[in-house]
JSON list of C-alpha atoms in Angstrom, two decimals:
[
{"chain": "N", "resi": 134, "resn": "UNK", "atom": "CA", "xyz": [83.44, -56.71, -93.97]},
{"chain": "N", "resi": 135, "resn": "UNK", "atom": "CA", "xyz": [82.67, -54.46, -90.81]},
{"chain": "N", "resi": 136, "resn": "UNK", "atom": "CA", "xyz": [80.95, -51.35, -92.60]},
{"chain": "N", "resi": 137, "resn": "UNK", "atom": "CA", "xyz": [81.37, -51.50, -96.26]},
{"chain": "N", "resi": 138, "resn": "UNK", "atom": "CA", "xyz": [81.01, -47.88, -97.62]},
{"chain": "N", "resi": 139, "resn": "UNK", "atom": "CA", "xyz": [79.33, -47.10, -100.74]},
{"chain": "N", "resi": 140, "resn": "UNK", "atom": "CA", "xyz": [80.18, -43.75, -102.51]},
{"chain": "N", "resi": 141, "resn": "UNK", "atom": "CA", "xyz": [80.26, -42.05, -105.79]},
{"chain": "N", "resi": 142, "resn": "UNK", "atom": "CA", "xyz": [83.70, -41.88, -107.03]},
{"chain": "N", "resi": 143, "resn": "UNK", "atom": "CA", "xyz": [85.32, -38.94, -107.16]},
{"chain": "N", "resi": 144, "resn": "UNK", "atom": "CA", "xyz": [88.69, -37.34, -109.51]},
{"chain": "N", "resi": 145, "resn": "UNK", "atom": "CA", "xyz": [90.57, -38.42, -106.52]},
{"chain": "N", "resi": 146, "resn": "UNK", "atom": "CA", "xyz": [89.71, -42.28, -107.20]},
{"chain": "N", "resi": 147, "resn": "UNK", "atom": "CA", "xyz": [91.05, -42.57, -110.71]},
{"chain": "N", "resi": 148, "resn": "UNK", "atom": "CA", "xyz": [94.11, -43.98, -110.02]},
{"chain": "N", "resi": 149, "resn": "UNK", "atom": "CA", "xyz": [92.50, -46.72, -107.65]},
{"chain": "N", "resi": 150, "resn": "UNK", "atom": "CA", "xyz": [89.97, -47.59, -110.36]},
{"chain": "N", "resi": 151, "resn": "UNK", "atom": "CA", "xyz": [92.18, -48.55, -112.72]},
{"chain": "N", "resi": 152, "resn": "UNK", "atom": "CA", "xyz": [94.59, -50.40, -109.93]},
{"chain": "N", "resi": 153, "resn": "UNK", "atom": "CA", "xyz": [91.33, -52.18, -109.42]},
{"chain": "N", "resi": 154, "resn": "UNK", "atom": "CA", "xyz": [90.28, -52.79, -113.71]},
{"chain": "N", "resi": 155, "resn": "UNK", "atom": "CA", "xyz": [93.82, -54.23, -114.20]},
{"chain": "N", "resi": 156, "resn": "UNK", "atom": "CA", "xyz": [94.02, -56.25, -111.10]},
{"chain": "N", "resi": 157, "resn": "UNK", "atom": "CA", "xyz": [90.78, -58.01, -111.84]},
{"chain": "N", "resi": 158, "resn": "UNK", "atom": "CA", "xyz": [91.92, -57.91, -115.63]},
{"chain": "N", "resi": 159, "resn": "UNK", "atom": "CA", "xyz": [95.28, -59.74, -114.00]},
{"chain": "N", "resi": 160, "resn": "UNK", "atom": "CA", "xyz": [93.35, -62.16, -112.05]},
{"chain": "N", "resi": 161, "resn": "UNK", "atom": "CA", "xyz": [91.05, -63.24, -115.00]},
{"chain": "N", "resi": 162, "resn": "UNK", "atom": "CA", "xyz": [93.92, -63.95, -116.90]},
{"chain": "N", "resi": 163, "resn": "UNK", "atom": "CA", "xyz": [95.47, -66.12, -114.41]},
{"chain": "N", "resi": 164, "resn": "UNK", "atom": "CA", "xyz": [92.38, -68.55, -114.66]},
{"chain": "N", "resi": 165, "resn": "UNK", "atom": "CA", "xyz": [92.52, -68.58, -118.43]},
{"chain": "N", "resi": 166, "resn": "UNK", "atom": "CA", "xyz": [89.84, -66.32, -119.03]},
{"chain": "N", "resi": 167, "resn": "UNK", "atom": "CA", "xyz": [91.71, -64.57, -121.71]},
{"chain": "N", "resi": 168, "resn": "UNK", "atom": "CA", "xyz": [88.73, -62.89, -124.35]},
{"chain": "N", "resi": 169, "resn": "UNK", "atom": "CA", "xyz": [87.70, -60.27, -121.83]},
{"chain": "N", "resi": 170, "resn": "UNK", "atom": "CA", "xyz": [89.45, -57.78, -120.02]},
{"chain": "N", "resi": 171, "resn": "UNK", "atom": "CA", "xyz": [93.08, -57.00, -120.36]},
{"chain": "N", "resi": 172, "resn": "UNK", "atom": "CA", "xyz": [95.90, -54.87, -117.91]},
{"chain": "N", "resi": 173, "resn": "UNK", "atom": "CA", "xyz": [96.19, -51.32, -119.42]},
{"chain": "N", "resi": 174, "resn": "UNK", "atom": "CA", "xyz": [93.37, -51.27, -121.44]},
{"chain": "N", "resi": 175, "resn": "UNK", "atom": "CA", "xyz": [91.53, -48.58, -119.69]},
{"chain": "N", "resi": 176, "resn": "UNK", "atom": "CA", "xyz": [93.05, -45.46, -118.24]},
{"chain": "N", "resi": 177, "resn": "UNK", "atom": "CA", "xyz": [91.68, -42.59, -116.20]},
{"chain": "N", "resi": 178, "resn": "UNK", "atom": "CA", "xyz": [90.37, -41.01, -118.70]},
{"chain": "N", "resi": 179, "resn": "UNK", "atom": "CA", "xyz": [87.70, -43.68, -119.07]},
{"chain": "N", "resi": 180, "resn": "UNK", "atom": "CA", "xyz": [86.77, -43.46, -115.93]},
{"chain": "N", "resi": 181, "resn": "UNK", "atom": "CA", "xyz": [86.56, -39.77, -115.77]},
{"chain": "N", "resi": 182, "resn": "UNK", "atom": "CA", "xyz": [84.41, -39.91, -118.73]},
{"chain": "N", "resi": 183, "resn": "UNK", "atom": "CA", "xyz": [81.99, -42.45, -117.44]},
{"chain": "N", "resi": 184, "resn": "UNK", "atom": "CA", "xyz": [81.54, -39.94, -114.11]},
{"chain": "N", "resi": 185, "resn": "UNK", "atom": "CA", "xyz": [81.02, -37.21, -116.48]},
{"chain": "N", "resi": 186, "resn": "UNK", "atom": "CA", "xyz": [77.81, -39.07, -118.21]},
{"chain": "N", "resi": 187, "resn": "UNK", "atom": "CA", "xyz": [76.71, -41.59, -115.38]},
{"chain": "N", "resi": 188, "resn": "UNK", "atom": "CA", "xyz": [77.72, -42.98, -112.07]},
{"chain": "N", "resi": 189, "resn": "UNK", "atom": "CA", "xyz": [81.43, -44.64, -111.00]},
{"chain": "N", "resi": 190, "resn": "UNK", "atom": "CA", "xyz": [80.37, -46.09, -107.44]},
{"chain": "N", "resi": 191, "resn": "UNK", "atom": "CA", "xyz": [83.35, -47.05, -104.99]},
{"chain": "N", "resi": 192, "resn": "UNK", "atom": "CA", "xyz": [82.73, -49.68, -102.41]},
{"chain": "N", "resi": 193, "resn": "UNK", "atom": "CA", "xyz": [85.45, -49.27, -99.45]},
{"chain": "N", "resi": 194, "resn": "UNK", "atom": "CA", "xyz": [86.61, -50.49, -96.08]},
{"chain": "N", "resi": 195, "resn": "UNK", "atom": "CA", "xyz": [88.89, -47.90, -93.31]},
{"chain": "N", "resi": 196, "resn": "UNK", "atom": "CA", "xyz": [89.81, -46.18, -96.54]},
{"chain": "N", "resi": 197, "resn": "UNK", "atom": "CA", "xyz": [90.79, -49.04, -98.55]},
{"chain": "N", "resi": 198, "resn": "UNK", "atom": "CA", "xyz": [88.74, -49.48, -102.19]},
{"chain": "N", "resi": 199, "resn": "UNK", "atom": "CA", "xyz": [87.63, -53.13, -102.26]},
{"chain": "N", "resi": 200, "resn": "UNK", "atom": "CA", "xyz": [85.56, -52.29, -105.13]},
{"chain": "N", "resi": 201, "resn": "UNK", "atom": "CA", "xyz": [83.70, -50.60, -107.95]},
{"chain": "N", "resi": 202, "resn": "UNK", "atom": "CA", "xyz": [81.02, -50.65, -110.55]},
{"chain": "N", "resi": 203, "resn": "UNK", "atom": "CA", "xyz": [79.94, -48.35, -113.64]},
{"chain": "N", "resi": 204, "resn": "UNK", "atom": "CA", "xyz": [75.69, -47.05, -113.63]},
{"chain": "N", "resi": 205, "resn": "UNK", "atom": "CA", "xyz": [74.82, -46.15, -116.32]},
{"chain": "N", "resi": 206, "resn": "UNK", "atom": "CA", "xyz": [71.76, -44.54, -117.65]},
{"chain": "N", "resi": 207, "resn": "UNK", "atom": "CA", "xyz": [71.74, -45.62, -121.46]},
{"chain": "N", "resi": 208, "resn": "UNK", "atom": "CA", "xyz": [73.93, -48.03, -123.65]},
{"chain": "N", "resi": 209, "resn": "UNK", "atom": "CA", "xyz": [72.49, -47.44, -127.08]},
{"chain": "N", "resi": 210, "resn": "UNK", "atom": "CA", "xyz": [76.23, -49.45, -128.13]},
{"chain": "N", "resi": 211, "resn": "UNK", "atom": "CA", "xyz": [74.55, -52.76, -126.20]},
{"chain": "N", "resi": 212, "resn": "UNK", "atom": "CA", "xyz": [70.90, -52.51, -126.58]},
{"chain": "N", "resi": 213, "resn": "UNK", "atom": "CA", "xyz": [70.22, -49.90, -129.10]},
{"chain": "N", "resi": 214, "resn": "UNK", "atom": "CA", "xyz": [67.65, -46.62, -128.52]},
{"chain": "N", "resi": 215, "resn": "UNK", "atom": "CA", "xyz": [65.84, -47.86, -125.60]},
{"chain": "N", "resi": 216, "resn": "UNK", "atom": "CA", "xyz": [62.77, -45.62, -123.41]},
{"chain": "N", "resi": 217, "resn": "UNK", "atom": "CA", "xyz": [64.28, -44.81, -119.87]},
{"chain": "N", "resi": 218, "resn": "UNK", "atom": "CA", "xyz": [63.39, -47.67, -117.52]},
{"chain": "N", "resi": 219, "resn": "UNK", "atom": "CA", "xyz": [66.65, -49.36, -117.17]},
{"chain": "N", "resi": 220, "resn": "UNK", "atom": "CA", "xyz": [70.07, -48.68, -115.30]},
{"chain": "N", "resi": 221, "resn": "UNK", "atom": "CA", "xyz": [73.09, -50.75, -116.96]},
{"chain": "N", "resi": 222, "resn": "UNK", "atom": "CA", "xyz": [75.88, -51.98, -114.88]},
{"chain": "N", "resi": 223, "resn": "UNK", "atom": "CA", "xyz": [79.18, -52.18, -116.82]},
{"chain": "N", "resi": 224, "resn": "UNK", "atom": "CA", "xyz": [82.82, -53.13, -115.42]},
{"chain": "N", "resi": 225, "resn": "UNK", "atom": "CA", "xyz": [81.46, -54.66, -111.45]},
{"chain": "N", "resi": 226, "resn": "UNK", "atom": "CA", "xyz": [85.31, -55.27, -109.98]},
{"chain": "N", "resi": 227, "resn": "UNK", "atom": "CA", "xyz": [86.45, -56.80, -106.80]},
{"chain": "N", "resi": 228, "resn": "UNK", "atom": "CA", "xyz": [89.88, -56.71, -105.16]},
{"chain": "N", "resi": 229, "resn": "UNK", "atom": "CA", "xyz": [90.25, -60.09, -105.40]},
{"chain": "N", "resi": 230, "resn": "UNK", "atom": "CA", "xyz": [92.96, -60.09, -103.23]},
{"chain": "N", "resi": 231, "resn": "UNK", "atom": "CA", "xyz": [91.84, -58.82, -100.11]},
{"chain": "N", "resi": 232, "resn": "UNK", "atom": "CA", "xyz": [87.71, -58.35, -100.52]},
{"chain": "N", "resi": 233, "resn": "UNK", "atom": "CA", "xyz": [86.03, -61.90, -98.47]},
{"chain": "N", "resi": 234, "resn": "UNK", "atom": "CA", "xyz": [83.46, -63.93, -100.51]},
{"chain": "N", "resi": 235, "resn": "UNK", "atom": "CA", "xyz": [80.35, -62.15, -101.67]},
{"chain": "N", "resi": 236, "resn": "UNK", "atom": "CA", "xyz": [81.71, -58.36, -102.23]},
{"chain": "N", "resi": 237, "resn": "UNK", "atom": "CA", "xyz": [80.67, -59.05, -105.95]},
{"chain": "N", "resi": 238, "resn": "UNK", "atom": "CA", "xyz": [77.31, -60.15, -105.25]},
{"chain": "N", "resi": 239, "resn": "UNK", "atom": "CA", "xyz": [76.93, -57.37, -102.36]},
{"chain": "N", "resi": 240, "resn": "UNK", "atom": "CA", "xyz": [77.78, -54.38, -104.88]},
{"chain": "N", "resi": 241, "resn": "UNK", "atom": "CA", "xyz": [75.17, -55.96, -107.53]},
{"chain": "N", "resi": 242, "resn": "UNK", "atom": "CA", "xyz": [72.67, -55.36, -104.98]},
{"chain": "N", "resi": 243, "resn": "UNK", "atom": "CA", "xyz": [73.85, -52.30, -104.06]},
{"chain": "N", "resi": 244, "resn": "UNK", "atom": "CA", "xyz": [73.43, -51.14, -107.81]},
{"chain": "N", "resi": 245, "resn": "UNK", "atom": "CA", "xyz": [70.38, -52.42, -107.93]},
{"chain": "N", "resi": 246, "resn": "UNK", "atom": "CA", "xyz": [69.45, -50.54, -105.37]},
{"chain": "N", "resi": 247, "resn": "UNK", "atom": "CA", "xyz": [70.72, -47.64, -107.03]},
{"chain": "N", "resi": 248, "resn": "UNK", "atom": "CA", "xyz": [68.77, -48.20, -110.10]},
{"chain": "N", "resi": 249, "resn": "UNK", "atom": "CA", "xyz": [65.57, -49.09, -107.72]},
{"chain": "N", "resi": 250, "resn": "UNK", "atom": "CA", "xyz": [65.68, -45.10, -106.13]},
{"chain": "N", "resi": 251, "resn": "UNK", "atom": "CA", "xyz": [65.21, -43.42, -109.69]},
{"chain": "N", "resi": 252, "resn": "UNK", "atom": "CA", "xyz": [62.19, -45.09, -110.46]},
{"chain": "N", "resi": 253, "resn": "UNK", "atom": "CA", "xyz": [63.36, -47.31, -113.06]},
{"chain": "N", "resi": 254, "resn": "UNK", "atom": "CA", "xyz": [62.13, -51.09, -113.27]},
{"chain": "N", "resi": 255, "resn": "UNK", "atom": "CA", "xyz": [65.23, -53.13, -115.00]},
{"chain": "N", "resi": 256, "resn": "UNK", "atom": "CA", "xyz": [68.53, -53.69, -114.29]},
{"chain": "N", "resi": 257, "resn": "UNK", "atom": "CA", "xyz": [70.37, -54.49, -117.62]},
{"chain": "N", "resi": 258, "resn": "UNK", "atom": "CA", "xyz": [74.20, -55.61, -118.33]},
{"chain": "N", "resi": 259, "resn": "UNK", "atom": "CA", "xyz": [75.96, -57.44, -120.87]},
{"chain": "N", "resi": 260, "resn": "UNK", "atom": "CA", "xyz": [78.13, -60.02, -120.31]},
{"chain": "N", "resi": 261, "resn": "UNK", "atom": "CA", "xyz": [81.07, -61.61, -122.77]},
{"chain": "N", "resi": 262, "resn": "UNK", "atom": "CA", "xyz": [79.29, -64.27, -124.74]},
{"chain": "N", "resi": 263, "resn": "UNK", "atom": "CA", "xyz": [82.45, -66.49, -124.38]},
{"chain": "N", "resi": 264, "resn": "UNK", "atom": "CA", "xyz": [82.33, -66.35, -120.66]},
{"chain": "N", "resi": 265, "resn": "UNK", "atom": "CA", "xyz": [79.79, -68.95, -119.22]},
{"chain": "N", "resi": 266, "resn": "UNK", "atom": "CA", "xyz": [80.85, -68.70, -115.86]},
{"chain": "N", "resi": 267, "resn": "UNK", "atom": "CA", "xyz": [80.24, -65.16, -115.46]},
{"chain": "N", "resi": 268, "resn": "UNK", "atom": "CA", "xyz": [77.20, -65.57, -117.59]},
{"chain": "N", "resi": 269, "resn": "UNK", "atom": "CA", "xyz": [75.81, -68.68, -115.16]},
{"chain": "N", "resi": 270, "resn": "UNK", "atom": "CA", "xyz": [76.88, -66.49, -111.99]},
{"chain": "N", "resi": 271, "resn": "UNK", "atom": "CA", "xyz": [74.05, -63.62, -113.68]},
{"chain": "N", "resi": 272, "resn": "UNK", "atom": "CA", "xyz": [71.47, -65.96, -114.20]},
{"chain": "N", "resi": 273, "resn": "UNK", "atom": "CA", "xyz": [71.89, -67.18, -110.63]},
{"chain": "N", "resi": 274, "resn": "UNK", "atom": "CA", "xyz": [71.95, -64.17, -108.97]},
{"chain": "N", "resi": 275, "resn": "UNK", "atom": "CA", "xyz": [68.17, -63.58, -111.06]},
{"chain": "N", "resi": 276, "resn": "UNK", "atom": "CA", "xyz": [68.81, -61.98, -114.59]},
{"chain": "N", "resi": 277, "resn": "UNK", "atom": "CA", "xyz": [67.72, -63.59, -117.47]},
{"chain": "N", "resi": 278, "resn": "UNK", "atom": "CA", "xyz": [69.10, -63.63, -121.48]},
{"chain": "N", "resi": 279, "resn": "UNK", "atom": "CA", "xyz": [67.14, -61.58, -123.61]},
{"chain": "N", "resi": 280, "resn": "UNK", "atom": "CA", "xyz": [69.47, -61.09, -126.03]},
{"chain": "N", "resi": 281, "resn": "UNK", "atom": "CA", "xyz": [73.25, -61.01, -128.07]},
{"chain": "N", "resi": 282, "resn": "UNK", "atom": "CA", "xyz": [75.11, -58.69, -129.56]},
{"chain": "N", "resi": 283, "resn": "UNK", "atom": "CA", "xyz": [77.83, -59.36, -131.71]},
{"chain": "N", "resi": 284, "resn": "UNK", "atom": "CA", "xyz": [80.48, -56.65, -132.79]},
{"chain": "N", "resi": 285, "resn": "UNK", "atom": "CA", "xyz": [79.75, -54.54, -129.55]},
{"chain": "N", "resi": 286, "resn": "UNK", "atom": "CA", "xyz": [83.14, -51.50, -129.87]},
{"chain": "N", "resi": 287, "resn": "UNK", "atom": "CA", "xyz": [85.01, -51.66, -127.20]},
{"chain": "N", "resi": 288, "resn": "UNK", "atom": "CA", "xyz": [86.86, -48.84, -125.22]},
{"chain": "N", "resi": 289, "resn": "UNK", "atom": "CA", "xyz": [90.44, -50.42, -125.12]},
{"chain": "N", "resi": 290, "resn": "UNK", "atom": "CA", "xyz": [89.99, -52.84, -127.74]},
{"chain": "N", "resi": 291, "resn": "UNK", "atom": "CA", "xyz": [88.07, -55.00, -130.49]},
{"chain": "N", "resi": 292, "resn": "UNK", "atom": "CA", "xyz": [84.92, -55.27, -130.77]},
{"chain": "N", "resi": 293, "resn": "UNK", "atom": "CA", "xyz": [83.27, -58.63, -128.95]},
{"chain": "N", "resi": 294, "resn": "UNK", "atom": "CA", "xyz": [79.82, -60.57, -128.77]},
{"chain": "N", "resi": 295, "resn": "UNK", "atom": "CA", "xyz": [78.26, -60.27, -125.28]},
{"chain": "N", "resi": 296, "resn": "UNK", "atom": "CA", "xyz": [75.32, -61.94, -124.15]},
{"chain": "N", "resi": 297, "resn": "UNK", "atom": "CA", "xyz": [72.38, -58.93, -122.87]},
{"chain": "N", "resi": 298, "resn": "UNK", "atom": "CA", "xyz": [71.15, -59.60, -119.57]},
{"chain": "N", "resi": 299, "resn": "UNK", "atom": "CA", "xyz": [68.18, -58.18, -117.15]},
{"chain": "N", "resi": 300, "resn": "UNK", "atom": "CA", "xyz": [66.53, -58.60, -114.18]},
{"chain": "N", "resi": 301, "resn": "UNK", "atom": "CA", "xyz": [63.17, -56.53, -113.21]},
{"chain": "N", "resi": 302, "resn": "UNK", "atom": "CA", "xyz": [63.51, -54.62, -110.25]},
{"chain": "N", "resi": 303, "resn": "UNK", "atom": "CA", "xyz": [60.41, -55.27, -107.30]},
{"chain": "N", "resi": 304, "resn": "UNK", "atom": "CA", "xyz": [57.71, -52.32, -107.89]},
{"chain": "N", "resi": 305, "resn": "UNK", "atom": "CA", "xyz": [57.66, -49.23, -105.43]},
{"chain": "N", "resi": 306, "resn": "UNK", "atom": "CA", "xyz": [60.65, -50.72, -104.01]},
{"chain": "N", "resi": 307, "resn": "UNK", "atom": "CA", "xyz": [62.12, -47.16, -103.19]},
{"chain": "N", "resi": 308, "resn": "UNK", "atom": "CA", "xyz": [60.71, -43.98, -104.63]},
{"chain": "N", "resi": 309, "resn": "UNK", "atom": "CA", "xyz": [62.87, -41.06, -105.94]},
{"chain": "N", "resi": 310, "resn": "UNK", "atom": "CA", "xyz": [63.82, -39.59, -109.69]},
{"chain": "N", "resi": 311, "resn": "UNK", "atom": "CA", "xyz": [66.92, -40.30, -111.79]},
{"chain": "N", "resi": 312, "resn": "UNK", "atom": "CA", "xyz": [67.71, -36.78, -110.92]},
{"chain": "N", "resi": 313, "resn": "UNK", "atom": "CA", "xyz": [68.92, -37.89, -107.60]},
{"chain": "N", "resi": 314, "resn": "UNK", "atom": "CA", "xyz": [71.68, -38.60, -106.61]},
{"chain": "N", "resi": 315, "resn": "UNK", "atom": "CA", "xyz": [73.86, -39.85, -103.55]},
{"chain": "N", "resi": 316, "resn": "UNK", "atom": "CA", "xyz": [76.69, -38.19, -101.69]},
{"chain": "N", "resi": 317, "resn": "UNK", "atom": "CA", "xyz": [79.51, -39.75, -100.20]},
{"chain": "N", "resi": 318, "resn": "UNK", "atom": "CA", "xyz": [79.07, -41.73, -96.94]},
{"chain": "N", "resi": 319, "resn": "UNK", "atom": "CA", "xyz": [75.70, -41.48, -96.92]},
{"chain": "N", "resi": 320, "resn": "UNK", "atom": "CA", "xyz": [74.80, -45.41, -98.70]},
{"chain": "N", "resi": 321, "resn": "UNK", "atom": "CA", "xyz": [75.82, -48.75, -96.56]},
{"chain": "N", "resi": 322, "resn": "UNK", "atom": "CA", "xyz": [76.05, -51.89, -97.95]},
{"chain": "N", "resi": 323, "resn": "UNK", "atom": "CA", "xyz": [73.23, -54.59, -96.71]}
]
């Protein structure tokens, strides 16, 4: 990647989010991982409603969206009533077609980032119990179980036991309030 661009998704992305949710859904069940995502589960209107009540970040290259991830700022469904010190990453997808090695683990970072600027000290995501591969890849990139949840709903399906994951962001890493928030074009990938 030359000069990966970060951005808050826009109305105008809908229809390459969910090219990129049921390609990754399509790729997951060509290596037999068949208990978590599936093609057409999730239409625009998901995705429009997660950028109405938290973040839908794009990562693209020369106009081309490589991939995506959901912030979100509470997920009561996962972890219950919970004080404000956490961001939760939901749905982290990668063109697995085209995007080189490491776009996954560069747009973790990037959310943690994200999560880093409004002050908050944990990242938190669940992950599908059944999947240990995913679940290993977490704990290697520095998250740690702290809990399950069985019966989680699910927006296109179900509901499934997940595995909750978190990782404490460094202190005074970047300042700034939740209240912020980036613009297009103006956050670059590491």
């Amino acid at each position: 990647m030359n000069d990966p661009r970060l951005r808050l998704a826009d109305a105008s992305d809908l229809t390459a989010l969910v090219r990129l949710r049921d390609g990754a859904a399509r790729w997951m069940l060509a290596r037999g991982i068949t208990g978590q995502w599936q093609p057409g589960e999730l239409g625009e209107d998901h995705f429009r409603r997660i950028m109405a009540n938290g973040e839908v970040w794009i990562a693209e290259e020369r106009g081309r969206v490589f991939g995506a991830w959901e912030l979100w700022w509470s997920d009561e469904d996962a972890w219950g009533p919970q004080p404000p010190v956490a961001g939760y990453v939901h749905r982290l997808m990668v063109d697995r077609d085209s995007a080189p090695p490491g776009v996954g683990r560069m747009l973790l970072r990037a959310a943690e980032r994200r999560v880093a600027e409004t002050g908050r000290a944990l990242v938190r995501l669940d992950c599908l119990a059944e999947n240990a591969r995913l679940n290993a890849y977490y704990l290697a990139e520095g998250y740690r179980a702290v809990g399950h949840k069985a019966g989680k709903p699910q927006p296109g399906g179900a509901p499934k036991s997940f595995i909750l994951l978190e990782k404490a962001l460094s202190q005074g890493s970047t300042p700034g309030g939740e209240g912020r928030r980036r613009t297009a074009g103006t956050t670059r990938a590491a």
